[in-house]
Amino acid sequence: MLLTNEQIMDVENEFNQWKDKMYADKSLAERQDFGQFFTPPSLTIRMLEKFENLDDDILDPCCGSGNLLAAAIMAGADPKRIYGIELDTEIHKIAVERLGKLGVPEKNIICGS
């Protein structure tokens, strides 16, 4: 599927609203020790464009603060069919808050610690 310019702008704008918070005040070294690498909008857009459609459930098993999942919603995915797993409890809280504002039920974002 090809995202429209409006969808791309929505993905980028939503990301920019969260970019300062999504690292949970962790330094780069702390994030690297935990294996945390956050996906920029340009990559999430490329990933979404590999999907045929966004009509099914979407699971991100390493969702972090929810970049890919938020982008999927901006591109038209049903928030109730969005699921994520995050190990870091602080970042999990950010994902729950962020994705909750987009309509994802809290129970759909699991802390797998």
mmCIF file with all atom_site columns, C-alpha atoms in Angstrom, residues 14 55 87-88 96 113:
data_model
loop_
_atom_site.group_PDB
_atom_site.id
_atom_site.type_symbol
_atom_site.label_atom_id
_atom_site.label_alt_id
_atom_site.label_comp_id
_atom_site.label_asym_id
_atom_site.label_entity_id
_atom_site.label_seq_id
_atom_site.pdbx_PDB_ins_code
_atom_site.Cartn_x
_atom_site.Cartn_y
_atom_site.Cartn_z
_atom_site.occupancy
_atom_site.B_iso_or_equiv
_atom_site.pdbx_formal_charge
_atom_site.auth_seq_id
_atom_site.auth_comp_id
_atom_site.auth_asym_id
_atom_site.auth_atom_id
_atom_site.pdbx_PDB_model_num
ATOM 1 C CA . GLU A 1 14  ? 2.363  12.443 15.690 1.00 0.00 ? 14  GLU A CA 1
ATOM 2 C CA . ASP A 1 55  ? -7.304 -4.544 7.888  1.00 0.00 ? 55  ASP A CA 1
ATOM 3 C CA . LEU A 1 87  ? 9.912  -5.026 28.227 1.00 0.00 ? 87  LEU A CA 1
ATOM 4 C CA . ASP A 1 88  ? 10.935 -1.684 29.751 1.00 0.00 ? 88  ASP A CA 1
ATOM 5 C CA . VAL A 1 96  ? 0.135  2.946  26.809 1.00 0.00 ? 96  VAL A CA 1
ATOM 6 C CA . SER A 1 113 ? 9.101  -7.904 31.838 1.00 0.00 ? 113 SER A CA 1
#
